[in-house]
PDB file of C-alpha atoms in Angstrom:
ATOM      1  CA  UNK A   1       0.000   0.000   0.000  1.00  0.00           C
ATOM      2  CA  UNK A   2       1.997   2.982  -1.173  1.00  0.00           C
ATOM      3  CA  UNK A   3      -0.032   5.880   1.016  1.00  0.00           C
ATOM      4  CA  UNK A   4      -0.909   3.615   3.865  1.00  0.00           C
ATOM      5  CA  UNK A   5      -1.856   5.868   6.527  1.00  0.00           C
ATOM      6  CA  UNK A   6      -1.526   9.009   4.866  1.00  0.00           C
ATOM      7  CA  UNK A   7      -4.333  11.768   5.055  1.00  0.00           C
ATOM      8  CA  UNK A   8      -4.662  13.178   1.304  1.00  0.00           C
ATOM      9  CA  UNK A   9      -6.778  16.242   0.885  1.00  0.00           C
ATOM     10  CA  UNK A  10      -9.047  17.104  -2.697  1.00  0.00           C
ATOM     11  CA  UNK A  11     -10.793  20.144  -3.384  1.00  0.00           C
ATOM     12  CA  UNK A  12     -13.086  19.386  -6.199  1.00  0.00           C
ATOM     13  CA  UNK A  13     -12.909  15.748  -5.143  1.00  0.00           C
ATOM     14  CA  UNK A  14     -16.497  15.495  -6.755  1.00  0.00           C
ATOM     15  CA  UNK A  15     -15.560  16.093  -9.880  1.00  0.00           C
ATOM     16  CA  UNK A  16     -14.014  13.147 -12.581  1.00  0.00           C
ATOM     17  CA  UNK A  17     -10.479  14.243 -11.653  1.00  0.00           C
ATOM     18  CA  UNK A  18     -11.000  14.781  -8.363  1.00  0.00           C
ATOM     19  CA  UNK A  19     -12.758  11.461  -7.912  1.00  0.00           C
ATOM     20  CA  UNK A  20     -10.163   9.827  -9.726  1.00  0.00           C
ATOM     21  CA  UNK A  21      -7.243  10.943  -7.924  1.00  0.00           C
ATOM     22  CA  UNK A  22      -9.194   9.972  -4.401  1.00  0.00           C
ATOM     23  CA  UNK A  23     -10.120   6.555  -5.685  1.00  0.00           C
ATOM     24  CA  UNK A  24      -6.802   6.165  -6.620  1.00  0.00           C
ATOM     25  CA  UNK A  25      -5.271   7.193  -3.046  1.00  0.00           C
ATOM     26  CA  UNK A  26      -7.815   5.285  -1.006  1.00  0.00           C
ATOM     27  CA  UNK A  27      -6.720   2.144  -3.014  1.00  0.00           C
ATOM     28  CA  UNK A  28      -3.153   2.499  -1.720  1.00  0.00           C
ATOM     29  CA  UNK A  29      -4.334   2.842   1.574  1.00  0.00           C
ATOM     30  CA  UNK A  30      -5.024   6.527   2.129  1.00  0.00           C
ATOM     31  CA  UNK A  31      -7.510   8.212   3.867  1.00  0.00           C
ATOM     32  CA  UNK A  32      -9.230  11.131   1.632  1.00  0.00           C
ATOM     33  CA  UNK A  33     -10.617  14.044   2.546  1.00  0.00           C
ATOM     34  CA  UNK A  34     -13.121  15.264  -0.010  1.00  0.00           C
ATOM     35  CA  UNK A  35     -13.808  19.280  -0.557  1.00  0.00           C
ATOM     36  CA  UNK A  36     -16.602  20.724  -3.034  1.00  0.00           C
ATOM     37  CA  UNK A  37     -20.269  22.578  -3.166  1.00  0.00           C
ATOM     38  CA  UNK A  38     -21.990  20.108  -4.779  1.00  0.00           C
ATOM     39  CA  UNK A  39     -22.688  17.143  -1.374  1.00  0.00           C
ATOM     40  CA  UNK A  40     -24.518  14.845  -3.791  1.00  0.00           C
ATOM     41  CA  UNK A  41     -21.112  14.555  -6.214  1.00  0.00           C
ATOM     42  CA  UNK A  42     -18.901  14.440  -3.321  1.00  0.00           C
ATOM     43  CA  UNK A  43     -21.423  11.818  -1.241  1.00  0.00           C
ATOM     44  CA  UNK A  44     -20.984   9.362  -5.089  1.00  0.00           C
ATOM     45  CA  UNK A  45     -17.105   9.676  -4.887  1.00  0.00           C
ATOM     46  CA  UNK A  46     -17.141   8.535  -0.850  1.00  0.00           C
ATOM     47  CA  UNK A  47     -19.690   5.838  -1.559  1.00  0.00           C
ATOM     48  CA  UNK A  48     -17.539   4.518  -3.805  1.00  0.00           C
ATOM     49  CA  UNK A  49     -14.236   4.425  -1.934  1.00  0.00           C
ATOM     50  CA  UNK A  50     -16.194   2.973   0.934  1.00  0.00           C
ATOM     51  CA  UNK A  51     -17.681   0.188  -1.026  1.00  0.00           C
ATOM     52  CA  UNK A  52     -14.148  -0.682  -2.095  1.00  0.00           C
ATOM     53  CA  UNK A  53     -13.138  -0.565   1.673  1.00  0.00           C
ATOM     54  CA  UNK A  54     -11.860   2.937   1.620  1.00  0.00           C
ATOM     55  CA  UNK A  55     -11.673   5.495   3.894  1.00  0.00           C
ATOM     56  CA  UNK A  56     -13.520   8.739   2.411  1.00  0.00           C
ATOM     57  CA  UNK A  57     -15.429  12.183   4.584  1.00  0.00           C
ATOM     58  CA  UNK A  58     -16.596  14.809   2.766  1.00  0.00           C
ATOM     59  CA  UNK A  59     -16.774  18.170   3.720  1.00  0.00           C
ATOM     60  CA  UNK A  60     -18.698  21.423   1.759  1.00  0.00           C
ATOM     61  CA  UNK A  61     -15.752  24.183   1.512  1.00  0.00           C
ATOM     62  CA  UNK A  62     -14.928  27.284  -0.691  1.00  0.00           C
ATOM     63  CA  UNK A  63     -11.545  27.088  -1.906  1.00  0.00           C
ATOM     64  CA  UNK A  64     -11.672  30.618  -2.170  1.00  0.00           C
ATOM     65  CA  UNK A  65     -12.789  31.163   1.201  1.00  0.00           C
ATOM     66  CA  UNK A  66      -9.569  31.650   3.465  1.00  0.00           C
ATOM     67  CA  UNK A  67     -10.903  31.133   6.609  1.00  0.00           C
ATOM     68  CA  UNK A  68     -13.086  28.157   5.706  1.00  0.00           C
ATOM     69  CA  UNK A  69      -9.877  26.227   4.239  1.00  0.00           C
ATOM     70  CA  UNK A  70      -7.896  26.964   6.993  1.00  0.00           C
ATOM     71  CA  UNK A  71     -10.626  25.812   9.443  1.00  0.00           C
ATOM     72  CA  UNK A  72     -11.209  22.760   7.653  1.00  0.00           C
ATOM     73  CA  UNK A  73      -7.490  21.496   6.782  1.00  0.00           C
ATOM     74  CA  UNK A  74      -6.864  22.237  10.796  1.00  0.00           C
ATOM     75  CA  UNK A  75      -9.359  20.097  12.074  1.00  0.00           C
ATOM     76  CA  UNK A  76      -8.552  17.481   9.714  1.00  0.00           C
ATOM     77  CA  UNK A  77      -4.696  17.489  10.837  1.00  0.00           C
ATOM     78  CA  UNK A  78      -6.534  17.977  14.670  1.00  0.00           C
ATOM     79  CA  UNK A  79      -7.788  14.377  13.967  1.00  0.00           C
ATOM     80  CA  UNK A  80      -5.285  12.482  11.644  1.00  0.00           C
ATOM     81  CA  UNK A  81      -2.335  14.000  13.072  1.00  0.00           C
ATOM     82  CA  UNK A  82      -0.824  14.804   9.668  1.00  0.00           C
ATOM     83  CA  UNK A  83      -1.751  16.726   6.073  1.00  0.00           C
ATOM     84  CA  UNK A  84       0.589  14.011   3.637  1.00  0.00           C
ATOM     85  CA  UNK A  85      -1.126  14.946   0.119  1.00  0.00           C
ATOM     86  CA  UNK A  86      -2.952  18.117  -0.769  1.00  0.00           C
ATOM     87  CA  UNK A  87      -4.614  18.438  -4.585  1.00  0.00           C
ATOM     88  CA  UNK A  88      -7.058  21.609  -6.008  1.00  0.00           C
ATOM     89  CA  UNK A  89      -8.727  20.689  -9.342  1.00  0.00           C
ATOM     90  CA  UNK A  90     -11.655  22.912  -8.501  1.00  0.00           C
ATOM     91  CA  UNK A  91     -13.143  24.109 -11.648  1.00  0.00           C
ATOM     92  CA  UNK A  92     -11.752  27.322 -13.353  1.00  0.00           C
ATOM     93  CA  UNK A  93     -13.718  29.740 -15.609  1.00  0.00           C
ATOM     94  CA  UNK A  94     -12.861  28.864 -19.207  1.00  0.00           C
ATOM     95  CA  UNK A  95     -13.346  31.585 -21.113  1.00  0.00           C
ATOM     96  CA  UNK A  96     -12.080  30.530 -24.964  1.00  0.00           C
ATOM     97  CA  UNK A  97     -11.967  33.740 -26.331  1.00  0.00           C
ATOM     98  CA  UNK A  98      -9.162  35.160 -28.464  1.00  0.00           C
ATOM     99  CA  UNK A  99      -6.912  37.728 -25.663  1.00  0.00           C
ATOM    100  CA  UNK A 100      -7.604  40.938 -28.069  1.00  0.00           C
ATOM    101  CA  UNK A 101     -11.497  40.242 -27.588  1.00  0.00           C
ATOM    102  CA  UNK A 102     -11.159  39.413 -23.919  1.00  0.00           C
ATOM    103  CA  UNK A 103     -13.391  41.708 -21.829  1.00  0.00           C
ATOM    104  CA  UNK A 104     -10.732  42.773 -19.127  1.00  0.00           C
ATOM    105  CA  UNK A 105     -13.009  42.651 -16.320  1.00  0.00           C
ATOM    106  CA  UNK A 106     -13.659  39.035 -17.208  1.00  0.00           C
ATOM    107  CA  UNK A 107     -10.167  37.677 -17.731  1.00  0.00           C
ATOM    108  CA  UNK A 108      -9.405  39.622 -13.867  1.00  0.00           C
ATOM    109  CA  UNK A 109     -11.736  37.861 -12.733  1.00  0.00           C
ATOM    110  CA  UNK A 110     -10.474  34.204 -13.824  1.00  0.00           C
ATOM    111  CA  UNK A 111      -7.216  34.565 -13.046  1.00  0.00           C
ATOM    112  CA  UNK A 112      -8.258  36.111  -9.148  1.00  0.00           C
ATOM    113  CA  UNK A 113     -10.125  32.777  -9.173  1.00  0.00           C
ATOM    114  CA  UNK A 114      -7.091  30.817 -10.204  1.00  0.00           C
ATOM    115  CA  UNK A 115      -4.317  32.700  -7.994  1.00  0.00           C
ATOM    116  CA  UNK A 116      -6.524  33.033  -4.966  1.00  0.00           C
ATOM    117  CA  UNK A 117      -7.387  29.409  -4.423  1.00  0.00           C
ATOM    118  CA  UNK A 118      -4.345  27.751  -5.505  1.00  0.00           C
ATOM    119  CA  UNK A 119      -2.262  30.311  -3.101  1.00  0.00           C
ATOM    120  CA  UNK A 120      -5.099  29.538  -0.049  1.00  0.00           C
ATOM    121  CA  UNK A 121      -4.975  25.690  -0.482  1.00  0.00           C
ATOM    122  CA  UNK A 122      -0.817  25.457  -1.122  1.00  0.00           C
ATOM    123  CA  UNK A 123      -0.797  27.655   2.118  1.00  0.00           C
ATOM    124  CA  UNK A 124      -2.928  25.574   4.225  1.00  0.00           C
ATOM    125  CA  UNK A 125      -1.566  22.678   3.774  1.00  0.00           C
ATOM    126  CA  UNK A 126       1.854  23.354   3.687  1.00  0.00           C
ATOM    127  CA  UNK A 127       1.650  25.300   7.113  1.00  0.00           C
ATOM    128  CA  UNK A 128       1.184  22.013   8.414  1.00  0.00           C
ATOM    129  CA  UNK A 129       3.754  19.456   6.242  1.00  0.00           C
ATOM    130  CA  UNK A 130       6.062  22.273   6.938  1.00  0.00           C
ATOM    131  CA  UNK A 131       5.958  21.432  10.346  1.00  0.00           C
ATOM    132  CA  UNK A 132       5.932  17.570   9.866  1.00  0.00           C
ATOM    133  CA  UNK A 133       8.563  17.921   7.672  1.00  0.00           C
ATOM    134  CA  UNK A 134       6.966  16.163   4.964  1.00  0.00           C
ATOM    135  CA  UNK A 135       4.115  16.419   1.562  1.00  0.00           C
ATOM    136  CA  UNK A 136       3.298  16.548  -0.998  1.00  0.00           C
ATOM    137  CA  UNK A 137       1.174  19.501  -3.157  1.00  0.00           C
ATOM    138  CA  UNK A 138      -0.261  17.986  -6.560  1.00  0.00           C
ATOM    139  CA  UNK A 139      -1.414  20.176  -9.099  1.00  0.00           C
ATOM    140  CA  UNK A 140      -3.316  18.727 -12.545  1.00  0.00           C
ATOM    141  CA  UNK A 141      -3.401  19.628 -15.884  1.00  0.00           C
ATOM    142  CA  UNK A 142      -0.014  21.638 -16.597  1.00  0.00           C
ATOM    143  CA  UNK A 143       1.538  24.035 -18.598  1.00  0.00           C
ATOM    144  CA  UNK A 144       2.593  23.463 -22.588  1.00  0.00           C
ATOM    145  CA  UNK A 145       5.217  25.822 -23.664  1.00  0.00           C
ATOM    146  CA  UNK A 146       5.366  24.808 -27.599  1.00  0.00           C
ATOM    147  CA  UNK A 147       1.447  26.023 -27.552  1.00  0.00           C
ATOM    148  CA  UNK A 148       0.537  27.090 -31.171  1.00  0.00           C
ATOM    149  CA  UNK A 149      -3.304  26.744 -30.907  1.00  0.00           C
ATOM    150  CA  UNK A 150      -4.807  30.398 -30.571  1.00  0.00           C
ATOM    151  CA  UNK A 151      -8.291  31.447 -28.396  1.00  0.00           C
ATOM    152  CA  UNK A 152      -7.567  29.332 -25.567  1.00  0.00           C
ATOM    153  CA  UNK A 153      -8.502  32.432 -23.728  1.00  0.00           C
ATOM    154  CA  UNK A 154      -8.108  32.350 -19.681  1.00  0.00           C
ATOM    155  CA  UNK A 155      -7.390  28.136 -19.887  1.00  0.00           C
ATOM    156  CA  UNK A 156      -3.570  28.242 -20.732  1.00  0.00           C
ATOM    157  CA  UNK A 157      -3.103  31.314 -19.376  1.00  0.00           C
ATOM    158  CA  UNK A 158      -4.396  29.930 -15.717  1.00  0.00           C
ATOM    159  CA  UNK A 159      -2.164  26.726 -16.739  1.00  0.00           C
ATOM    160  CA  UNK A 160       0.690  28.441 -16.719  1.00  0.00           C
ATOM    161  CA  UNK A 161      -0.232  30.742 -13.515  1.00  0.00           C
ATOM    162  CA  UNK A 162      -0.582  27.495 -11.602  1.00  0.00           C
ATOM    163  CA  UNK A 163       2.710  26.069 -13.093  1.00  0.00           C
ATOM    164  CA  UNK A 164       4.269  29.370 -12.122  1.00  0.00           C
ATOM    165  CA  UNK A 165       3.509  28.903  -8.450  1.00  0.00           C
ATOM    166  CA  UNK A 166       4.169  25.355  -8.427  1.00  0.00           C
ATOM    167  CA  UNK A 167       7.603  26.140  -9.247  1.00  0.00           C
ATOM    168  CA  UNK A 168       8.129  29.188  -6.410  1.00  0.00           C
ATOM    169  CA  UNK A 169       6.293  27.021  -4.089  1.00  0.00           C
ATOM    170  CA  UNK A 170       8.561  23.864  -4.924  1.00  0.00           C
ATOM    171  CA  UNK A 171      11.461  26.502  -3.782  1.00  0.00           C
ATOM    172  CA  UNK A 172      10.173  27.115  -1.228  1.00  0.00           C
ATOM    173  CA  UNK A 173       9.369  24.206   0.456  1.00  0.00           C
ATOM    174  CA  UNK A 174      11.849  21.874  -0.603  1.00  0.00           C
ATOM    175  CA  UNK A 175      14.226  22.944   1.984  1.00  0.00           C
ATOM    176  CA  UNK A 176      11.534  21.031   4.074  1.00  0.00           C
ATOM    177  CA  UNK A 177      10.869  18.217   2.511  1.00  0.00           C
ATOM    178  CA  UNK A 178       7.668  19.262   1.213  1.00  0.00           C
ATOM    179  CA  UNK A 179       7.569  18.110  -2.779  1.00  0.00           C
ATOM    180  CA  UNK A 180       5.214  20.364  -5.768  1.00  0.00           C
ATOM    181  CA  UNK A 181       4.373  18.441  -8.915  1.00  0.00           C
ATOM    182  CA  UNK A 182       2.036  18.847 -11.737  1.00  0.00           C
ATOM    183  CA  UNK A 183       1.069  16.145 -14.162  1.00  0.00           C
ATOM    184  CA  UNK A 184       0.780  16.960 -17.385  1.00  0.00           C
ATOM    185  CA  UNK A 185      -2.066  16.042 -19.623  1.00  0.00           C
ATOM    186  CA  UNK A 186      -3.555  16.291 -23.326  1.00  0.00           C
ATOM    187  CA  UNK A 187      -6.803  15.499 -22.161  1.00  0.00           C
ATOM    188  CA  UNK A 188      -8.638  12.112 -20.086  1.00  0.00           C
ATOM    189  CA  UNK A 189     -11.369  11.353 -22.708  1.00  0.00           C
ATOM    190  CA  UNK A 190     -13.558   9.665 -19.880  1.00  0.00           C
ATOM    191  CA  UNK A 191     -13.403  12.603 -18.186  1.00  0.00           C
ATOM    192  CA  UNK A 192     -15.999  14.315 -20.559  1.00  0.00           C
ATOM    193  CA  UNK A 193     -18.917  12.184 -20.045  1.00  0.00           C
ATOM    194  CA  UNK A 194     -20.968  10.019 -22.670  1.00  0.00           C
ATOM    195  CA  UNK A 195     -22.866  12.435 -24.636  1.00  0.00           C
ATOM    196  CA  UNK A 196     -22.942  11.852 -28.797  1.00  0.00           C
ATOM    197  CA  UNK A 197     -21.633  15.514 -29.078  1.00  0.00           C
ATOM    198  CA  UNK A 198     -18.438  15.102 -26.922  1.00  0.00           C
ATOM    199  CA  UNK A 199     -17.202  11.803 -29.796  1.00  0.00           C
ATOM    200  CA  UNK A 200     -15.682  14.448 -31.773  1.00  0.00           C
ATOM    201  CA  UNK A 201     -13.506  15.850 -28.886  1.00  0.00           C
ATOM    202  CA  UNK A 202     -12.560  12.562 -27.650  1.00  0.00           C
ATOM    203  CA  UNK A 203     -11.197  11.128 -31.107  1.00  0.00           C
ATOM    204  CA  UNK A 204      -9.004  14.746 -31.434  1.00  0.00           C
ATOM    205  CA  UNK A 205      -7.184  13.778 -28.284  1.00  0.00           C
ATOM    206  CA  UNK A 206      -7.076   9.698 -29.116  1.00  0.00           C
ATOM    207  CA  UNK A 207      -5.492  11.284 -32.352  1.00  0.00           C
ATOM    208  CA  UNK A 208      -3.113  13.683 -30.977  1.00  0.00           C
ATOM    209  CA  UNK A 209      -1.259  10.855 -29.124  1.00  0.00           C
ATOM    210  CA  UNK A 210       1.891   8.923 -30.444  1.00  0.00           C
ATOM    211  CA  UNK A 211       0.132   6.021 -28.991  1.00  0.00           C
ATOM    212  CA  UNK A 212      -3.363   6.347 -30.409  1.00  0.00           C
ATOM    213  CA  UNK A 213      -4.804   6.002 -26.882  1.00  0.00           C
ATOM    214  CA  UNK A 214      -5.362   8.652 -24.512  1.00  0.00           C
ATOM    215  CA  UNK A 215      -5.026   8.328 -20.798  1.00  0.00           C
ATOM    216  CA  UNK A 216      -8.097   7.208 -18.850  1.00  0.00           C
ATOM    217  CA  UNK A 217      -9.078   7.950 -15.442  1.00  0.00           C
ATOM    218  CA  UNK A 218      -8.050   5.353 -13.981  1.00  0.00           C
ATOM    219  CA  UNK A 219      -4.102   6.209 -14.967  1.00  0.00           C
ATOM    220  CA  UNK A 220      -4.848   9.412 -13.178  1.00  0.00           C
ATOM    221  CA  UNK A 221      -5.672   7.602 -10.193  1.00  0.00           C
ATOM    222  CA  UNK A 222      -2.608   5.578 -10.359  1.00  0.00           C
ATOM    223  CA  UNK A 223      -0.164   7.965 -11.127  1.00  0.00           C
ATOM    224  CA  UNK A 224      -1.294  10.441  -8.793  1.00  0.00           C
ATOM    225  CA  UNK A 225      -0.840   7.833  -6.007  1.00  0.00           C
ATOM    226  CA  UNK A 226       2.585   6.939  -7.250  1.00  0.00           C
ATOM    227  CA  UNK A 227       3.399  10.244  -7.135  1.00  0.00           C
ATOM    228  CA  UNK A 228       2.322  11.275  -3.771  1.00  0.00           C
ATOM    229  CA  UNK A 229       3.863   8.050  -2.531  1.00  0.00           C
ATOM    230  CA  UNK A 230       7.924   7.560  -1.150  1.00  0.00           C
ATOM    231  CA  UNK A 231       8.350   5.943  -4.868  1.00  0.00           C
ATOM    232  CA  UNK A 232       8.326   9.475  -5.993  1.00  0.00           C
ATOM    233  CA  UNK A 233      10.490  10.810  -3.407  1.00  0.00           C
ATOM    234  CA  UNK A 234      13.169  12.226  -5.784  1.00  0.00           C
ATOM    235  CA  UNK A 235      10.812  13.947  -7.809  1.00  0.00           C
ATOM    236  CA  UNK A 236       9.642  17.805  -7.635  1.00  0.00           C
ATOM    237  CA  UNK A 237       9.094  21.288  -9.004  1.00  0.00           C
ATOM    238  CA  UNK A 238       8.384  19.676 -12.170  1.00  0.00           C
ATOM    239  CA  UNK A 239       5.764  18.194 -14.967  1.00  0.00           C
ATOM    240  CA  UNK A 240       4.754  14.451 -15.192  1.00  0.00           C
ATOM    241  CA  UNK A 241       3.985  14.168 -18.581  1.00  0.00           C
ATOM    242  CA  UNK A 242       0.498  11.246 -18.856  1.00  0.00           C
ATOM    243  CA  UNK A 243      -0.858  12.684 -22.118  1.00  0.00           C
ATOM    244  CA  UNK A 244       0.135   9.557 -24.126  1.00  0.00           C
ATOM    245  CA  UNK A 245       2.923  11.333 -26.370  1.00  0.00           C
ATOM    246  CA  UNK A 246       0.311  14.198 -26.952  1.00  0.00           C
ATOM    247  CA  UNK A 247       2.573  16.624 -25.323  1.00  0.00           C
ATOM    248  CA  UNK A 248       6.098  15.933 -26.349  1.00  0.00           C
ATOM    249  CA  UNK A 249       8.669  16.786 -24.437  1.00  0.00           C
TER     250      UNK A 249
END
């Protein structure tokens, strides 16, 4: 069991990603802590884990709401005795609109989402691995820097805000054993549901791979464990690259 008796936090942990990434930690033994606004997503995910013999609690928290993060990663360390794992795929505002047709007021307000609850999260956890001398703060999704595909709007933009901070934070923390890693993805096909009009979308990331088969949920789950896990202890401040040759390095 690679995270037995580790505490792993989610915000968003109702969501595909989310729900992956806890699956995939409760399977190794780790007891997740589920964040959202939607209770009958995050009550699905738990039921789940629990059915499998997990450990899962859900909690309803803002991720941009300072005090209610801090209150909620405190009590959680009050009762486990640690914080080992801490991930934020809460939902962003993508807004796919070319930059010189962005209404300013709009593309503020994205990236305040973005910067706000990525710094509030980060900081509440790490207050307490920095103490324990020991974490690990997962980011998804990643940054591309060979991007050549215009009106992505806010989305690689806030990609590459989050990547940003990864990288300070990784400086940051690293003198105390505290590790900051992002994986990297061209898109989780499964991720997008089962209606006729997504097909299109799927195929386009199938096709983009060098292995003509995109990475599933599942491999989220898997990696993300292995990467929160001692396995990984060498790695940090950097991308791990699942999108199936999509993304070349």
């Amino acid at each position: 069991m690679l995270l037995e008796n580790k505490t792993a936090v989610i915000y968003g942990g109702g969501g595909a990603i989310g729900g992956a990434m806890a699956r995939g930690f409760a399977a190794e033994g780790a007891r997740v802590f589920l964040a959202g606004r939607t209770p009958g997503k995050l009550d699905t995910v738990a039921a789940d884990i629990r059915s499998q013999g997990g450990l899962a609690e859900t909690a309803i928290v803002d991720a941009l709401d300072e005090s209610a993060v801090n209150g909620w990663v405190d009590s959680i360390a009050a009762q486990t005795g640690s914080i080992d794992v801490s991930v934020n795929v809460i939902s962003q505002d993508a807004l796919f609109v070319p930059l010189l047709d962005m209404p300013v007021a709009d593309f503020g307000r994205a990236m305040d989402k973005v910067a706000r609850s990525f710094l509030l999260t980060a900081k509440a956890a790490a207050r307490h691995m920095v103490k324990q001398g020991s974490g690990v703060i997962l980011h998804f999704g990643g940054s591309d820097p060979a991007n050549s595909s215009p009106g992505l709007g806010t989305v690689q933009v806030g990609c590459d805000l989050v990547e940003a901070m990864r990288r300070q934070w990784a400086c940051e923390l690293g003198p105390h054993s505290v590790r900051v890693v992002s994986m990297r993805t061209g898109g989780i096909p499964d991720s997008l549901g089962d209606l006729p009009e997504m097909a299109p979308y799927k195929q386009k990331m199938v096709d983009a791979t060098l292995l003509k088969r995109a990475a599933t949920l599942d491999d989220v789950g898997r990696v993300a464990a292995f990467l929160a896990s001692e396995h990984a202890r060498s790695i940090t401040s950097t991308q791990v690259n699942i999108s199936c040759g999509a993304l070349v390095d």
